[in-house]
Coordinates of C-alpha atoms in Angstrom, one line a residue:
M1 CA 76.6 156.6 73.9
K2 CA 76.5 153.4 76.0
N3 CA 73.0 152.6 74.8
K4 CA 74.1 153.1 71.2
V5 CA 76.9 150.6 71.7
F6 CA 74.5 148.0 73.1
E7 CA 72.1 148.7 70.3
N8 CA 74.8 148.0 67.7
I9 CA 75.8 144.8 69.4
E10 CA 72.2 143.6 69.5
F11 CA 71.7 144.6 65.9
F12 CA 74.9 142.8 64.8
F13 CA 73.9 139.5 66.5
K14 CA 70.3 139.6 65.2
K15 CA 71.3 140.0 61.6
P16 CA 70.5 136.9 59.6
I17 CA 74.0 136.7 58.1
T18 CA 75.5 136.7 61.6
A19 CA 73.2 133.9 62.6
V20 CA 74.3 131.9 59.6
I21 CA 78.0 132.5 60.3
I22 CA 77.6 131.5 64.0
G23 CA 75.6 128.4 62.9
I24 CA 78.3 127.3 60.5
F25 CA 80.9 127.8 63.3
G26 CA 78.8 125.7 65.6
L27 CA 78.7 122.9 63.0
S28 CA 82.4 123.1 62.6
L29 CA 82.8 122.2 66.2
L30 CA 81.6 118.7 65.3
A31 CA 84.8 118.3 63.2
L32 CA 87.2 119.0 66.1
P33 CA 87.5 115.3 67.3
Y34 CA 88.8 114.5 63.8
L35 CA 91.3 117.3 63.5
Y36 CA 94.6 116.4 65.1
F37 CA 97.7 118.4 65.3
E38 CA 100.9 117.9 67.3
N39 CA 100.7 120.7 69.9
N40 CA 104.3 121.8 70.7
S41 CA 103.6 125.5 71.3
P42 CA 104.4 126.5 74.9
L43 CA 101.7 129.2 74.7
L44 CA 99.0 126.8 73.5
L45 CA 100.1 124.2 76.0
T46 CA 99.8 126.8 78.8
V47 CA 96.3 127.7 77.6
G48 CA 95.4 124.0 77.7
R49 CA 96.6 123.7 81.3
L50 CA 94.0 126.4 82.2
H51 CA 91.2 124.1 81.1
P52 CA 90.4 122.7 84.6
I53 CA 89.9 126.3 85.7
L54 CA 88.0 127.7 82.7
L55 CA 85.5 124.8 82.5
H56 CA 83.6 125.8 85.6
F57 CA 82.3 129.1 84.2
P58 CA 80.3 127.7 81.2
I59 CA 78.8 124.9 83.4
V60 CA 77.4 127.5 85.9
L61 CA 76.2 129.7 83.1
L62 CA 74.6 126.9 81.2
V63 CA 72.6 125.8 84.3
L64 CA 71.7 129.5 85.0
L65 CA 70.3 130.0 81.5
L66 CA 68.3 126.8 81.8
V67 CA 66.8 127.9 85.1
I68 CA 66.0 131.3 83.6
E69 CA 64.3 129.7 80.6
V70 CA 62.2 127.4 82.8
L71 CA 61.2 130.3 85.0
S72 CA 60.3 132.4 82.0
L73 CA 57.6 129.8 81.2
F74 CA 55.6 131.1 84.1
P75 CA 53.6 134.3 83.4
S76 CA 54.3 135.7 86.8
V77 CA 58.0 135.7 86.2
S78 CA 59.5 138.5 84.1
I79 CA 63.2 138.4 83.2
S80 CA 64.7 141.1 80.9
M81 CA 65.5 140.0 77.4
G82 CA 68.5 142.2 77.5
F83 CA 69.9 140.4 80.5
R84 CA 69.3 137.1 78.9
F85 CA 70.9 138.2 75.7
Y86 CA 74.2 139.4 77.2
L87 CA 74.3 136.5 79.6
F88 CA 73.9 134.2 76.6
I89 CA 76.8 136.0 74.8
F90 CA 79.1 135.6 77.8
A91 CA 78.1 132.0 78.3
V92 CA 78.8 131.1 74.6
F93 CA 82.2 132.9 74.9
C94 CA 83.1 131.0 78.0
T95 CA 81.9 127.7 76.5
L96 CA 84.0 128.1 73.4
L97 CA 87.0 129.2 75.5
S98 CA 86.7 126.1 77.6
I99 CA 86.4 123.8 74.6
L100 CA 89.3 125.5 72.9
S101 CA 91.6 125.2 75.9
G102 CA 90.4 121.6 76.3
Y103 CA 91.3 120.9 72.7
F104 CA 94.8 122.3 73.3
L105 CA 95.2 120.0 76.3
Y106 CA 93.8 117.1 74.3
S107 CA 96.2 117.7 71.4
S108 CA 99.2 117.8 73.8
G109 CA 99.1 114.0 74.1
E110 CA 99.2 114.1 77.9
Y111 CA 95.8 112.6 78.2
E112 CA 94.4 109.8 76.0
G113 CA 92.1 106.8 76.2
L114 CA 88.4 106.1 75.8
L115 CA 87.3 108.3 78.8
M116 CA 89.2 111.2 77.3
D117 CA 87.6 110.7 73.9
Q118 CA 84.1 110.6 75.5
H119 CA 84.9 113.7 77.6
F120 CA 86.0 115.7 74.5
N121 CA 83.2 114.5 72.3
G122 CA 80.7 115.4 75.0
A123 CA 82.2 118.9 75.2
V124 CA 81.9 119.3 71.4
F125 CA 78.2 118.4 71.4
T126 CA 77.6 120.7 74.4
G127 CA 79.1 123.6 72.4
F128 CA 77.1 122.6 69.3
F129 CA 73.7 122.5 71.0
F130 CA 74.5 125.6 72.9
I131 CA 75.4 127.6 69.8
A132 CA 72.4 126.3 68.0
S133 CA 70.1 127.5 70.8
F134 CA 71.9 130.9 70.8
V135 CA 71.2 131.3 67.0
L136 CA 67.5 130.6 67.6
F137 CA 67.5 133.1 70.5
C138 CA 69.1 135.8 68.3
V139 CA 66.7 135.5 65.4
N140 CA 63.8 135.4 67.8
W141 CA 62.1 132.7 65.8
S142 CA 58.8 132.3 67.6
A143 CA 57.8 129.2 65.8
G144 CA 61.0 127.5 67.0
K145 CA 60.4 128.2 70.7
Y146 CA 60.1 124.6 71.7
L147 CA 63.0 123.6 69.6
Y148 CA 65.0 126.3 71.3
L149 CA 64.1 124.9 74.8
I150 CA 65.0 121.4 73.6
L151 CA 68.4 122.6 72.5
V152 CA 69.1 124.3 75.8
F153 CA 68.1 121.1 77.7
A154 CA 70.3 119.1 75.3
A155 CA 73.3 121.4 75.9
N156 CA 72.9 121.0 79.7
A157 CA 72.5 117.2 79.4
F158 CA 75.7 116.9 77.4
A159 CA 77.4 119.3 79.9
L160 CA 76.4 116.9 82.7
Y161 CA 77.7 113.9 80.7
T162 CA 80.9 115.7 79.9
A163 CA 81.4 116.7 83.6
H164 CA 80.9 113.1 84.6
Q165 CA 83.6 111.8 82.2
G166 CA 85.9 114.6 83.3
G167 CA 85.4 113.7 86.9
S168 CA 86.2 110.1 86.0
I169 CA 89.4 111.1 84.3
T170 CA 90.6 113.1 87.3
H171 CA 89.3 111.0 90.2
G172 CA 88.6 107.5 88.7
R173 CA 85.7 105.7 87.0
N174 CA 82.1 106.7 87.9
Y175 CA 83.4 109.4 90.3
L176 CA 80.1 111.4 90.3
S177 CA 77.9 108.3 90.9
T178 CA 80.2 106.6 93.5
Y179 CA 78.0 107.0 96.5
L180 CA 74.7 106.1 94.8
P181 CA 74.8 102.4 95.5
A182 CA 75.1 103.0 99.3
I183 CA 71.8 105.0 99.5
G184 CA 69.3 103.0 101.6
Q185 CA 71.8 100.3 102.5
P186 CA 72.0 99.2 106.2
K187 CA 75.2 99.8 108.1
L188 CA 77.3 96.8 108.9
V189 CA 78.6 96.7 112.5
K190 CA 80.9 93.9 113.8
A191 CA 81.3 93.3 117.5
D192 CA 84.7 94.1 119.0
S193 CA 85.2 90.6 120.1
S194 CA 85.2 89.3 116.5
Q195 CA 87.5 91.9 115.0
F196 CA 90.6 90.8 113.2
L197 CA 93.8 92.8 113.0
Y198 CA 94.2 92.6 109.3
E199 CA 90.6 92.6 108.0
D200 CA 89.2 95.2 110.4
V201 CA 92.2 97.4 110.9
V202 CA 95.1 97.1 108.5
Q203 CA 93.0 96.5 105.4
L204 CA 90.6 99.4 106.2
I205 CA 93.6 101.8 106.6
L206 CA 95.2 100.7 103.3
D207 CA 91.9 100.8 101.5
A208 CA 91.1 104.3 102.8
K209 CA 94.6 105.8 102.3
C210 CA 96.1 103.8 99.4
G211 CA 93.0 102.3 97.7
S212 CA 92.4 105.2 95.3
C213 CA 95.6 104.6 93.4
H214 CA 96.2 100.9 94.1
N215 CA 92.9 99.1 93.4
T216 CA 91.6 96.6 90.9
L217 CA 90.8 99.2 88.3
R218 CA 93.7 101.5 88.8
S219 CA 97.0 99.9 90.0
E220 CA 99.7 102.6 90.0
G221 CA 103.1 101.1 89.6
N222 CA 101.4 97.8 88.7
L223 CA 100.6 97.4 92.4
S224 CA 97.2 96.6 93.9
L225 CA 96.5 96.6 97.7
V226 CA 93.0 95.2 97.6
T227 CA 93.6 91.7 98.9
Y228 CA 95.8 90.1 101.5
A229 CA 97.7 88.3 98.7
D230 CA 98.4 91.6 97.0
L231 CA 100.6 92.6 99.9
F232 CA 103.1 89.9 98.9
K233 CA 103.3 90.6 95.2
K234 CA 106.0 92.7 93.6
G235 CA 105.1 95.9 91.7
D236 CA 107.2 97.8 89.2
S237 CA 109.7 98.6 91.9
G238 CA 110.6 95.0 92.2
K239 CA 109.8 95.0 96.0
M240 CA 106.9 93.5 97.9
P241 CA 104.8 95.8 100.0
V242 CA 105.2 93.6 103.1
T243 CA 108.1 91.7 104.4
V244 CA 106.8 89.3 107.2
A245 CA 108.0 90.2 110.7
Q246 CA 110.2 93.0 109.4
S247 CA 108.3 96.2 109.3
L248 CA 111.3 98.5 108.7
E249 CA 112.2 96.3 105.7
S250 CA 108.7 96.5 104.3
E251 CA 108.3 98.8 101.2
I252 CA 104.9 100.0 102.3
I253 CA 106.3 101.3 105.6
R254 CA 109.4 102.8 104.0
R255 CA 107.2 104.8 101.6
V256 CA 104.7 106.2 104.1
M257 CA 107.6 107.3 106.4
L258 CA 109.5 109.2 103.8
P259 CA 109.3 113.0 104.0
D260 CA 106.4 114.6 102.1
T261 CA 108.8 116.2 99.7
A262 CA 110.4 112.9 98.6
D263 CA 109.5 111.6 95.2
D264 CA 108.7 108.1 96.5
H265 CA 106.6 109.3 99.4
M266 CA 103.1 107.6 99.6
P267 CA 100.4 108.6 99.4
T268 CA 101.2 111.1 96.7
Q269 CA 100.9 114.9 97.1
G270 CA 97.4 116.1 97.4
K271 CA 96.2 112.9 99.2
K272 CA 95.8 112.5 103.0
N273 CA 98.8 110.9 104.7
L274 CA 98.5 108.0 107.2
E275 CA 98.2 109.1 110.8
P276 CA 101.1 108.2 113.1
D277 CA 98.9 105.7 115.0
E278 CA 97.9 104.1 111.7
I279 CA 101.5 103.6 110.7
E280 CA 102.3 102.2 114.1
I281 CA 99.6 99.6 114.1
I282 CA 100.5 98.5 110.6
K283 CA 104.1 98.1 111.7
L284 CA 103.0 96.1 114.7
W285 CA 100.9 93.9 112.5
I286 CA 103.8 93.2 110.3
D287 CA 106.2 92.5 113.2
L288 CA 103.6 90.1 114.7
G289 CA 103.8 88.0 111.6
A290 CA 101.5 89.8 109.1
K291 CA 98.8 87.1 109.6
E292 CA 95.5 87.3 107.8
N293 CA 93.3 85.8 110.5
Q294 CA 94.5 87.2 113.9
A295 CA 91.9 88.3 116.4
I296 CA 92.7 91.5 118.1
Q297 CA 91.5 90.3 121.5
S298 CA 93.6 87.2 121.4
L299 CA 96.8 89.3 121.2
E300 CA 98.9 89.8 124.3
N301 CA 100.2 93.1 122.8
K302 CA 98.3 95.8 124.7
R303 CA 99.6 98.5 122.4
V304 CA 97.7 97.0 119.5
I305 CA 94.5 97.0 121.4
E306 CA 95.0 100.6 122.5
L307 CA 95.7 101.8 119.0
A308 CA 92.7 99.9 117.6
D309 CA 90.4 101.5 120.3
G310 CA 91.9 104.9 119.6
L311 CA 91.3 104.6 115.8
S312 CA 87.7 103.2 116.1
S313 CA 86.1 106.5 115.1
S314 CA 88.1 106.6 111.9
F315 CA 87.3 103.0 111.2
S316 CA 83.6 103.6 111.1
K317 CA 84.2 106.0 108.2
Y318 CA 86.6 103.6 106.5
K319 CA 84.1 100.8 106.9
F320 CA 81.5 102.9 105.1
K321 CA 83.9 103.4 102.2
A322 CA 84.8 99.7 102.1
R323 CA 81.1 98.8 102.1
L324 CA 80.6 101.3 99.3
R325 CA 83.3 99.6 97.2
Q326 CA 81.7 96.3 97.9
L327 CA 78.3 97.5 96.7
T328 CA 79.9 99.0 93.6
K329 CA 81.6 95.7 92.8
Q330 CA 78.2 93.9 93.2
K331 CA 76.6 96.4 90.9
L332 CA 79.4 95.8 88.4
D333 CA 79.0 92.1 88.6
Q334 CA 75.3 92.4 87.8
E335 CA 75.9 94.8 84.9
L336 CA 78.5 92.4 83.4
K337 CA 76.2 89.5 83.8
E338 CA 73.5 91.3 81.9
I339 CA 75.9 92.4 79.2
A340 CA 77.2 88.8 78.8
E341 CA 73.6 87.6 78.1
D342 CA 73.1 90.4 75.6
I343 CA 76.3 89.8 73.6
E344 CA 76.1 86.0 74.0
M345 CA 79.6 85.7 75.5
V346 CA 81.0 84.4 78.8
I347 CA 82.2 86.9 81.4
K348 CA 83.6 85.7 84.6
L349 CA 86.2 86.6 87.3
D350 CA 89.8 86.0 86.5
D351 CA 92.1 83.8 88.6
D352 CA 92.8 86.6 91.1
G353 CA 89.1 87.3 91.5
E354 CA 89.6 91.0 91.0
Y355 CA 89.2 91.6 87.2
Y356 CA 87.2 89.7 84.6
T357 CA 87.7 87.6 81.5
L358 CA 85.7 87.4 78.3
S359 CA 85.4 84.3 76.1
N360 CA 83.1 82.5 73.6
R361 CA 80.2 80.3 74.6
F362 CA 80.1 76.8 73.3
P363 CA 78.9 76.5 70.7
P364 CA 80.1 80.0 69.8
A365 CA 77.5 82.7 68.9
P366 CA 78.2 85.5 66.3
F367 CA 80.2 88.3 67.8
D368 CA 81.2 91.4 65.8
G369 CA 82.2 95.1 66.4
E370 CA 78.7 96.1 67.2
K371 CA 78.6 93.7 70.2
L372 CA 82.1 94.7 71.2
E373 CA 80.9 98.4 71.4
K374 CA 78.6 97.4 74.2
L375 CA 81.7 96.7 76.4
K376 CA 82.9 100.4 76.1
P377 CA 82.0 101.4 79.7
Y378 CA 83.9 98.4 81.0
L379 CA 87.1 98.3 79.0
D380 CA 89.3 98.7 82.2
V381 CA 87.9 95.6 84.0
F382 CA 89.2 92.8 81.6
T383 CA 92.5 91.0 81.9
K384 CA 91.9 88.2 79.4
M385 CA 89.9 88.2 76.2
S386 CA 89.2 85.4 73.8
L387 CA 87.6 86.3 70.5
V388 CA 88.4 83.1 68.6
S389 CA 86.3 82.4 65.5
T390 CA 84.4 85.7 65.8
Q391 CA 83.8 88.4 63.1
I392 CA 86.2 90.9 64.7
D393 CA 88.3 92.8 62.2
D394 CA 91.2 95.3 62.3
S395 CA 88.9 98.3 62.8
D396 CA 87.7 96.7 66.1
L397 CA 91.3 96.6 67.4
Y398 CA 91.0 100.3 68.1
L399 CA 88.5 99.7 70.9
I400 CA 90.5 96.7 72.3
S401 CA 93.6 99.0 72.4
H402 CA 91.9 101.0 75.2
M403 CA 91.8 98.1 77.6
P404 CA 94.6 99.1 80.0
N405 CA 94.6 95.9 82.1
L406 CA 94.5 93.4 79.3
T407 CA 97.3 90.8 79.6
E408 CA 96.1 88.0 77.2
L409 CA 94.4 88.4 73.8
Y410 CA 93.3 85.5 71.6
L411 CA 92.3 86.4 68.1
Q412 CA 92.6 83.0 66.2
K413 CA 90.4 82.6 63.2
T414 CA 89.1 86.1 63.2
A415 CA 88.7 88.5 60.2
I416 CA 91.8 90.6 61.0
N417 CA 94.4 91.0 58.2
G418 CA 97.1 92.6 60.4
D419 CA 96.7 96.3 59.5
G420 CA 95.4 97.1 63.0
I421 CA 97.9 95.1 65.0
V422 CA 100.0 98.2 65.7
L423 CA 97.1 99.7 67.6
L424 CA 97.5 97.1 70.3
S425 CA 101.0 98.4 71.1
S426 CA 99.3 101.0 73.4
L427 CA 98.3 98.1 75.7
P428 CA 100.7 98.5 78.6
K429 CA 100.2 95.0 80.1
L430 CA 99.6 92.8 77.1
K431 CA 101.9 89.7 77.5
T432 CA 100.3 87.1 75.3
L433 CA 98.9 87.5 71.8
N434 CA 97.6 84.7 69.6
I435 CA 96.9 85.7 65.9
S436 CA 97.1 82.2 64.4
Y437 CA 94.9 81.5 61.4
T438 CA 94.7 85.2 60.4
K439 CA 96.1 87.0 57.3
T440 CA 98.8 88.8 59.4
S441 CA 101.9 89.4 57.2
D442 CA 105.6 90.1 57.9
K443 CA 105.2 93.9 57.8
D444 CA 102.5 93.6 60.6
L445 CA 104.8 91.3 62.6
I446 CA 107.5 94.1 62.7
D447 CA 105.0 96.2 64.7
L448 CA 105.4 93.8 67.6
L449 CA 108.7 95.4 68.4
K450 CA 106.7 98.4 69.6
F451 CA 104.8 96.5 72.3
P452 CA 106.1 97.3 75.8
S453 CA 105.3 94.1 77.7
L454 CA 104.6 91.5 75.1
R455 CA 106.3 88.2 75.8
E456 CA 104.8 85.6 73.5
V457 CA 103.0 85.6 70.1
F458 CA 101.5 82.7 68.2
V459 CA 101.5 83.0 64.4
Y460 CA 100.6 79.6 63.0
S461 CA 99.0 79.6 59.5
T462 CA 99.6 83.3 58.9
N463 CA 101.3 85.1 56.0
T464 CA 104.5 85.5 58.0
S465 CA 107.9 84.0 57.2
N466 CA 110.4 82.2 59.5
E467 CA 113.1 84.7 58.5
V468 CA 111.2 87.6 59.9
V469 CA 110.2 85.7 63.0
K470 CA 113.8 84.9 63.7
A471 CA 114.9 88.4 63.0
I472 CA 112.4 89.8 65.4
G473 CA 113.5 87.3 68.0
A474 CA 117.1 88.3 67.6
H475 CA 116.3 91.9 67.9
K476 CA 114.1 91.5 71.0
N477 CA 115.2 88.7 73.2
S478 CA 112.3 89.1 75.7
L479 CA 109.7 88.4 72.9
K480 CA 109.1 84.8 71.8
I481 CA 107.3 84.2 68.5
Y482 CA 106.0 80.7 68.0
S483 CA 105.0 79.3 64.6
E484 CA 102.5 77.0 66.2
E485 CA 98.8 77.1 66.9
G486 CA 99.2 78.1 70.6
P487 CA 96.7 77.9 73.5
Y488 CA 93.0 78.7 73.4
F489 CA 91.1 80.4 76.2

């Protein structure tokens, strides 16, 4: 009886009509990124939340099938067709379940942005190539053997890409390739006599325990702790991390000393807390004046020296991670330098030396959406962008709207007509917008009310009226709209 059931299953999947139906279903997956619905179903949202668990099964099965197919190329290796067939069915089922749960999570609106789009698109192509290979496997098309292998390889390649983007969403940009720049690099060792309390102790601790959420590319609460100057800048809380000579009044100390269950406790749940000795040495540094260049050996405070010696084993690990970030930054600098040459634009560090700016060369070279696309992997590193007199139009504003750290945008004399202005309302930090000499109209200007952080807009020589400008100004006092040409960058 059992054999009869298996025979019926195999007969069903090997029928030409079944292959056609499965093939059409595989093609329909390619339409998923363009099908959006507002997911308010508690059941579907719960299924979506299962995606991080479900996704591991198809990845393992995809790799296993690839290994089996490679081994099958050797005459000495014999693997049952029946085993491969049922493994394939299970793998396809798990892949579709993972994609479907991911789609429900994607449609919930909880995750968005370029990385999310790339992750979802990668999953769709993984499913498409995998189903296509399954169809060829079922029909046992001998003439298509090599095409079948290519499709299996393609499915695994897209699965790897998708996993990389998923890791970047969860853990930060380039998560899977983080340690690659450090391979073969010499270790940096500094003699004890030259160690500074901030640079070699405090900064290392903050970098290791706080850096994943408060860095140049991801500044939770609008707070970065990368540089010494950052410690004296206010975040969204309105408080500076460090109050000189007053450790107990310093926000950074208050947060790390809160109970783990407190909402404001830092680091957040799931991340490793600062050790008691680490908190103590940061407090001592603050109470001693929070100086940037203060040699440890020159201090009369023996407790600082004792703590630094006791934490030395941890510091070696922290230094490795700090060195790794330095190498990653150097790699990013080189990549952006090459990109700048390719797209004929100027890319340089911004005033704080943490992020980057993009502007025209002089004389300006042609710059359109095709060149803008080449910046896709680096959208989160720019704070200022000047596209004056370029061929950028409204459709290109979608890509620009995925630049989370952009604070200033200059679009004078571009081809935009205003239809895409509303897309820029998703930029959380945009403060300055210059759209002078464009075809922006009154109806487009009203969309400025949706911008969360916008402070000044320049609309000289546009199709806007003074009445609408005044009305918007009266409705939103924090937003100033100037009927003048405005600054260039």
